[in-house]
Each structure stands twice: as structure tokens, then as C-alpha cells.
Amino acid sequence: MVSTGSNTAEKPVGPPFWLLAELTYRCPLQCPYCSNPLDFAQHKQELDTEGWLKVLREARELGAAQLGFSGGEPLVRQDLEILVKEARELGYYTNLITSGIGLTADRVAGLKEAGMDHIQVSFQASDETVNNMLAGSRKAFQQKLAMAREIKRQGYPMVLNFVTHRHNIDQVDRIIELCLELEADYVELATCQYYGWAHENVSALLPTREQLAEAEAVTQRWRERLAADNHPMKLIFVVPDYYEERPKACMNGWGSLFLTVTPDGTALPCHSARMLPIQFPRVQEQSVRSIWYDSFGFNRFRGFDWMPEPCSSCDEKTKDFGGCRCQAYMMTGDMTQADPICSKSPHHLEHVRKRDAAAYSTQTELVYRNERTSRTFFRTN
């Protein structure tokens, strides 16, 4: 049942700080942990250039300062440089989140001329065979290496992202060595978060607690070595909450700092919220200001008065905001429930049982993110 009512936040709502512009769901890769919705193939409509320019202007007027261009693969949009140029003139700090597929030396130069501040290249692994297996492309690894070097050559800080999981988490040492070879400035070792396609593949991707602890220890040893050598490369290790007893403060609170606009103009308080049984507004039908402050979708889980027990009386609710609504929905079928990651949740023990079964599963077969598979999700669900 789609929720259509309204809910009032308990305190004044500030403006969004971060705008994520998901320009397209099109992508040449097939990563089995992609955060795009499972049924992305039915969302073919994309905002045109003027539509995106309107979003950028309205969000900046509202107060957004950070702008991420994402997808799918945002490089498939031929108007990307136009959007970047407008963003620079509006005063955004801009970040391109890319696989590197479709990038060339000329396009790096064009993005720089347009005013792009920051380019982040994602890798699947440090090993070419594993990288290409996960990407679903035989040429992906060499292209990523070439473009990472080109980005550095053209004066950008090199920011690399590795999503870690069972297939590559034991290679963290080699991943960091590769980052040093590429002269990276910032490296994000982001342990897979189990939404979207990753949730479908959890039994083939989830590492054990022991693997996770060892990867974090390896990262810490590298941090100490880099510090001792006065090396500037920064290592960021992002842990999943599957092994925690308390949930993460998802998005710093619902409708608090983050605004996502999807390719078809649907506005979301986080990039995964499209899965929820809520009718979210579209930028073609409402202004960004009205969406942010007045829409039901953005007010649904603001504040604390929506919370059931055990959240409503918990003294940590101002820290974790009840955890992740998408995770609660995926694990319990009820988006209002306490996040099952929390040990206070009545669903926590069931989560632990399923987590441990997945972590020690011998499953290796992966469900790849592609249009053919996506179509099966919206035909059967």
C-alpha cells in the first residue's frame, strides 16, 4: 500500500547540503552490487538538459552546496559538460562518480574546462581478472588504470573507490599497493552495503566477521606506515553495519542533508528510497523547495513522532534516527520498524541468523545488474 498521508517534523528543517544528480541508469558495466533499483529497466525516461539545469538552479537557491554527478554511468550523458559548467557558475562544489568507462583524455580536459572540481574513479578489484569478472567487461580494468593516470596527469587529485566484499576483501593489501602505484591522493575502501543488487547477492558477497576485521587491521597498518613516511595518501575504510549492534545514522537523518534526484526526476531523501511504498514527488511537478519542505515523502520520517517502540523511548534515537528505513523494509517488510541491525529490534536475532548463513555460504553465482535481469524483477514483483 502506497502511503499518501502527511507527517510533520518536530523541529525546523534546514536546507539540503548535498545534491546527488543521478543523471541516468544507463551503464556499460554490470556490477552485482550496484545501488540502482532492481527494476531500473522500467524507468527509461530521463530529464533533458533543461530539466536538469532547472534542478541545479532550484537546489542551489535552496542552499545545496555539494553536487555529485552519478548514475548508472554519468559519462553516457553527452550534456554532462553543460551541466558542469552551469554548476560551476552557480557556485557548487562538483564531484563526478564514474567507472571511467567512456572517459578519454579529451573528455577529462573538457570537464576540467567546464569547472569539474573532483573526479572519483571506481575499481572492482586490484586484480584484472576479478575486476573484469565483477564489472562484466573484459576491457574495464585497463581502461580504469589509464583514466586514473590521465586524471592525475591533468592535475586533479586522484580519488579511488574500491567496493570490498568476499571476492576481493582478502586483497586489501594489494589494493593499497595499487593505489600507491597510481599515486592516489584519497582511497575509499567501502565495504559493500547490502541494498539494491548487493542485497540480491548477499550470500555471494558478504565477508565473514574475521575477514572484515583482518581487512580493517591491514588498512590500519598501512595508515601507520604512510604516516611514518609522511606520505600524503589518505585511506578511508567504510565498514558495513551488518556486524554492528547499533544502526548507522542513515543519511544523517531522513530529509536532513541529502537530496537525490533520479534520472526520471523523482526526488528522494536517499538513493535507495525508491524501493519504499511511498509516492515520492517529481521535479517536473513540484519545485525543489516545495519537495524538500512540504512533500509527504520528505516529511514521512523526519523527527521522532513516527517512531514505534523500541525506538520512541530509546535514548540513542537522536544519534541513529531509528536507523535505515530501506533496511527495515527489506528485512521486515515494514518500513516503520526499528532497523533490524539494532540489538533492541525484535527482528535482530533473525537478522543475525540470516547474516551468518550468508557470510558462511558457499554460493558463488552472482546476479549481474543488466537490463535483461532488471526486466524480470518488474515483471514478477
XYZ file of C-alpha atoms in Angstrom:
381
model
C 0.000 0.000 0.000
C 1.439 3.374 -1.005
C 1.481 5.893 1.802
C -0.214 9.145 0.865
C -0.753 10.983 4.119
C 1.412 13.625 5.724
C 3.694 13.916 8.681
C 5.078 16.972 10.430
C 8.685 17.128 11.561
C 9.240 18.064 15.193
C 11.839 20.771 14.590
C 12.551 23.292 11.851
C 14.020 21.708 8.748
C 17.223 23.156 7.346
C 18.125 23.210 3.651
C 19.784 20.280 1.874
C 23.578 20.391 1.772
C 24.273 17.655 -0.779
C 22.516 17.143 -4.115
C 23.063 13.813 -5.858
C 22.122 14.072 -9.534
C 21.594 10.537 -10.839
C 21.716 11.538 -14.492
C 20.969 8.120 -15.980
C 20.529 4.450 -15.159
C 22.391 3.523 -18.357
C 25.756 1.884 -17.693
C 28.173 -0.261 -19.725
C 29.075 -2.353 -16.656
C 27.064 -4.994 -14.786
C 28.307 -4.758 -11.187
C 26.413 -7.200 -8.943
C 26.415 -4.715 -6.037
C 25.054 -1.704 -7.936
C 22.855 0.581 -5.833
C 20.456 1.310 -8.712
C 16.939 -0.079 -8.195
C 16.375 -3.664 -9.264
C 13.678 -2.566 -11.702
C 15.710 0.268 -13.252
C 14.919 -1.028 -16.753
C 11.331 0.180 -16.460
C 12.477 3.736 -15.685
C 13.585 4.722 -19.183
C 12.627 8.397 -19.035
C 15.451 10.852 -18.364
C 15.301 14.547 -17.613
C 16.569 16.535 -20.559
C 19.266 19.181 -20.278
C 16.846 21.987 -19.429
C 15.191 19.808 -16.807
C 18.500 19.174 -15.063
C 19.542 22.820 -15.305
C 16.293 23.750 -13.557
C 17.018 21.226 -10.774
C 20.535 22.582 -10.287
C 19.322 26.169 -10.063
C 16.464 25.444 -7.673
C 18.568 23.263 -5.379
C 21.355 25.850 -5.244
C 18.845 28.587 -4.495
C 17.581 26.399 -1.659
C 21.096 26.096 -0.211
C 22.675 22.942 -1.660
C 26.454 23.359 -1.975
C 27.858 19.915 -2.836
C 26.822 18.331 -6.133
C 27.539 14.756 -7.145
C 27.012 13.575 -10.733
C 26.212 9.891 -10.630
C 24.300 7.144 -12.445
C 24.437 4.463 -13.844
C 27.388 5.922 -15.703
C 27.030 9.709 -15.972
C 29.532 9.857 -18.834
C 26.918 8.451 -21.225
C 25.159 11.833 -20.969
C 26.529 13.980 -23.761
C 25.361 17.123 -21.964
C 27.465 16.436 -18.841
C 29.868 19.282 -19.592
C 26.929 21.704 -19.983
C 25.633 20.705 -16.559
C 29.091 21.006 -15.003
C 29.569 24.477 -16.465
C 26.224 25.616 -15.060
C 27.054 24.085 -11.677
C 30.346 25.998 -11.553
C 28.597 29.260 -12.381
C 26.025 28.583 -9.649
C 28.789 28.016 -7.081
C 28.540 24.270 -6.435
C 31.496 22.084 -5.485
C 31.174 19.291 -8.045
C 32.127 15.624 -7.955
C 31.911 13.094 -10.788
C 31.386 9.498 -9.637
C 32.421 7.320 -12.558
C 33.564 3.860 -13.590
C 35.950 5.537 -16.024
C 34.330 3.720 -18.930
C 33.745 6.273 -21.669
C 36.331 8.674 -20.287
C 39.134 9.933 -22.548
C 41.950 12.432 -22.171
C 39.934 14.947 -24.194
C 36.874 14.461 -22.028
C 38.889 14.887 -18.822
C 40.172 18.167 -20.269
C 36.660 19.204 -21.268
C 35.296 18.510 -17.802
C 38.142 20.476 -16.260
C 37.498 23.422 -18.562
C 33.798 23.290 -17.655
C 34.705 23.525 -13.961
C 34.543 19.994 -12.546
C 36.246 20.018 -9.142
C 36.693 16.356 -8.357
C 36.586 13.004 -10.209
C 36.257 9.713 -8.353
C 37.066 6.513 -10.262
C 35.666 3.229 -9.020
C 37.515 -0.082 -9.285
C 36.112 -3.552 -8.697
C 39.413 -5.120 -7.578
C 43.201 -4.808 -7.807
C 43.333 -7.991 -9.873
C 42.424 -7.620 -13.548
C 40.607 -10.949 -13.781
C 38.469 -10.320 -10.692
C 37.827 -6.702 -11.663
C 36.597 -7.636 -15.128
C 34.548 -10.558 -13.846
C 32.674 -8.283 -11.435
C 32.309 -5.482 -13.992
C 31.108 -7.833 -16.714
C 33.653 -6.328 -19.122
C 36.959 -7.711 -20.410
C 38.383 -4.221 -21.003
C 37.285 -2.431 -17.828
C 40.453 -2.781 -15.723
C 42.924 -1.427 -18.274
C 40.577 1.472 -19.072
C 40.322 2.354 -15.386
C 44.099 2.288 -14.961
C 44.599 4.521 -17.980
C 41.981 7.042 -16.908
C 43.151 7.164 -13.295
C 46.605 8.082 -14.570
C 45.136 10.623 -17.003
C 43.123 12.310 -14.264
C 46.271 12.631 -12.205
C 48.256 13.890 -15.204
C 45.743 16.678 -15.783
C 46.160 17.987 -12.256
C 43.155 16.530 -10.477
C 43.505 14.952 -7.061
C 43.198 11.212 -7.629
C 40.296 9.752 -5.690
C 39.788 5.997 -5.991
C 36.943 3.880 -4.698
C 37.069 0.125 -4.159
C 33.903 -1.655 -3.049
C 35.109 -4.570 -0.946
C 33.324 -7.879 -0.410
C 34.061 -11.600 -0.303
C 35.669 -11.642 -3.765
C 38.314 -9.017 -3.018
C 38.456 -8.241 0.711
C 41.418 -10.562 1.229
C 43.314 -8.462 -1.337
C 43.204 -5.171 0.585
C 46.986 -5.198 0.928
C 47.393 -5.420 -2.861
C 44.618 -2.854 -3.420
C 46.527 -0.313 -1.339
C 49.758 -1.136 -3.175
C 47.982 -0.461 -6.488
C 46.729 2.868 -5.151
C 50.298 3.830 -4.277
C 51.448 2.851 -7.773
C 48.736 5.113 -9.202
C 49.772 7.970 -6.861
C 46.292 8.215 -5.397
C 45.528 11.050 -3.008
C 42.403 9.591 -1.406
C 41.289 5.963 -1.323
C 37.893 4.816 -0.135
C 37.750 1.142 0.803
C 33.988 0.902 1.011
C 32.779 -2.410 2.346
C 29.704 -3.362 0.359
C 26.382 -2.084 1.702
C 23.579 -4.536 1.056
C 20.948 -2.593 -0.857
C 19.687 -2.959 -4.410
C 21.647 -5.543 -6.372
C 24.000 -6.239 -3.465
C 21.035 -7.389 -1.375
C 20.169 -9.905 -4.114
C 23.773 -11.130 -3.977
C 24.374 -11.050 -0.236
C 25.113 -14.797 0.024
C 27.810 -14.468 -2.632
C 29.284 -11.158 -1.433
C 29.112 -10.888 2.368
C 32.520 -11.462 4.001
C 32.866 -13.104 7.392
C 33.450 -11.052 10.518
C 37.019 -12.386 10.571
C 37.696 -11.234 7.005
C 36.320 -7.804 7.776
C 38.430 -7.461 10.930
C 41.578 -8.504 9.086
C 40.928 -6.051 6.232
C 40.464 -3.230 8.714
C 43.657 -4.228 10.538
C 45.608 -4.291 7.257
C 44.285 -0.831 6.438
C 45.314 0.483 9.846
C 48.839 -0.910 9.437
C 49.086 0.870 6.101
C 47.857 4.122 7.692
C 50.615 3.876 10.297
C 53.240 3.119 7.657
C 52.104 6.040 5.493
C 52.118 8.390 8.479
C 55.622 7.274 9.446
C 56.802 8.007 5.900
C 54.908 11.325 5.841
C 53.079 10.038 2.774
C 50.041 12.144 1.792
C 47.728 9.328 0.621
C 44.618 9.073 2.816
C 42.868 5.746 3.442
C 39.187 5.699 4.344
C 37.746 2.364 5.471
C 33.944 2.270 5.392
C 32.528 -0.599 7.448
C 29.140 -2.213 6.817
C 26.637 -2.196 9.637
C 25.682 -5.863 9.206
C 28.024 -6.825 12.059
C 27.072 -3.959 14.361
C 24.729 -3.895 17.350
C 23.512 -0.377 16.658
C 22.350 1.020 13.300
C 24.027 3.778 11.348
C 22.536 7.264 11.348
C 21.384 6.752 7.799
C 21.895 9.895 5.665
C 22.329 11.868 8.924
C 18.585 11.592 9.321
C 15.773 11.380 6.768
C 15.412 14.570 4.740
C 18.132 16.271 6.739
C 21.138 16.886 4.475
C 20.803 14.778 1.331
C 18.616 15.225 -1.728
C 18.730 12.723 -4.590
C 17.093 13.306 -7.969
C 16.777 10.206 -10.147
C 17.017 10.111 -13.955
C 13.249 10.473 -14.410
C 13.006 13.397 -11.974
C 11.807 11.535 -8.900
C 13.182 13.218 -5.763
C 14.328 11.008 -2.890
C 15.768 11.560 0.603
C 18.335 8.819 -0.166
C 19.353 6.961 -3.313
C 17.706 3.682 -2.190
C 14.352 5.094 -1.045
C 12.652 4.338 -4.344
C 12.045 0.783 -3.052
C 9.731 2.048 -0.305
C 5.916 2.085 -0.607
C 5.822 5.878 -0.677
C 4.735 8.100 -3.561
C 7.723 10.402 -3.912
C 7.384 13.733 -5.758
C 8.869 14.589 -9.141
C 10.727 17.759 -10.045
C 8.539 18.164 -13.152
C 5.506 18.610 -10.894
C 6.853 20.486 -7.853
C 9.650 22.922 -7.183
C 12.675 21.598 -5.316
C 11.774 23.909 -2.416
C 8.246 22.513 -2.187
C 9.564 18.944 -2.456
C 12.092 19.461 0.315
C 9.887 21.281 2.800
C 6.304 20.312 2.007
C 6.090 16.886 0.361
C 4.870 13.879 2.275
C 7.787 11.756 1.056
C 10.397 14.040 2.587
C 8.474 14.558 5.827
C 7.484 10.910 6.338
C 10.372 10.003 8.663
C 11.596 13.394 9.800
C 11.684 13.973 13.533
C 10.764 11.265 16.016
C 6.986 11.149 16.266
C 6.751 8.408 13.598
C 8.798 6.015 15.724
C 7.300 2.883 17.305
C 8.928 1.123 20.232
C 11.707 0.374 20.957
C 12.876 3.494 19.058
C 10.442 6.025 20.515
C 11.773 5.659 24.072
C 15.403 4.912 23.135
C 17.968 7.398 24.418
C 20.027 6.881 21.223
C 17.325 7.949 18.783
C 18.867 11.400 18.401
C 22.083 9.674 17.240
C 20.784 6.996 14.882
C 17.295 8.346 13.981
C 15.932 4.801 14.145
C 18.429 3.520 11.577
C 17.763 2.875 7.910
C 14.177 2.816 6.624
C 15.154 0.894 3.497
C 16.942 -1.755 5.527
C 13.958 -2.090 7.844
C 11.687 -2.533 4.836
C 13.934 -5.097 3.128
C 14.341 -7.169 6.277
C 10.878 -6.948 7.835
C 8.507 -5.771 5.105
C 7.594 -2.781 7.302
C 9.457 0.488 6.757
C 8.391 1.839 10.174
C 10.104 -0.921 12.143
C 13.325 -0.430 14.072
C 16.303 -1.208 11.853
C 16.985 -4.942 12.484
C 20.697 -4.193 12.748
C 19.899 -2.824 16.224
C 20.087 -5.372 19.034
C 16.953 -3.792 20.522
C 14.920 -4.678 17.440
C 12.582 -7.681 17.789
C 13.920 -8.743 14.374
C 17.616 -8.575 15.312
C 18.145 -12.271 16.048
C 16.576 -13.200 12.729
C 18.954 -10.762 11.026
C 21.930 -12.337 12.814
C 20.848 -15.828 11.754
C 20.475 -14.807 8.100
C 23.698 -12.765 8.180
C 25.772 -15.645 9.475
C 24.205 -18.050 6.985
C 25.096 -15.653 4.165
C 28.628 -14.998 5.420
C 29.492 -18.698 5.512
C 27.559 -19.612 2.390
C 29.469 -21.342 -0.388
C 27.386 -19.611 -3.047
C 29.489 -18.111 -5.816
C 26.949 -17.449 -8.558
C 26.167 -13.758 -8.954
C 23.105 -11.933 -10.246
C 24.511 -9.288 -12.587
C 22.990 -5.841 -12.964
C 21.770 -5.548 -16.529
C 18.572 -4.679 -18.370
C 17.641 -8.279 -19.101
C 17.753 -9.255 -15.432
C 16.126 -5.983 -14.356
C 13.127 -6.679 -16.555
C 12.499 -9.932 -14.702
C 12.135 -8.008 -11.436
C 9.373 -5.672 -12.555
C 7.550 -8.420 -14.440
C 7.360 -10.712 -11.433
C 7.140 -8.289 -8.482
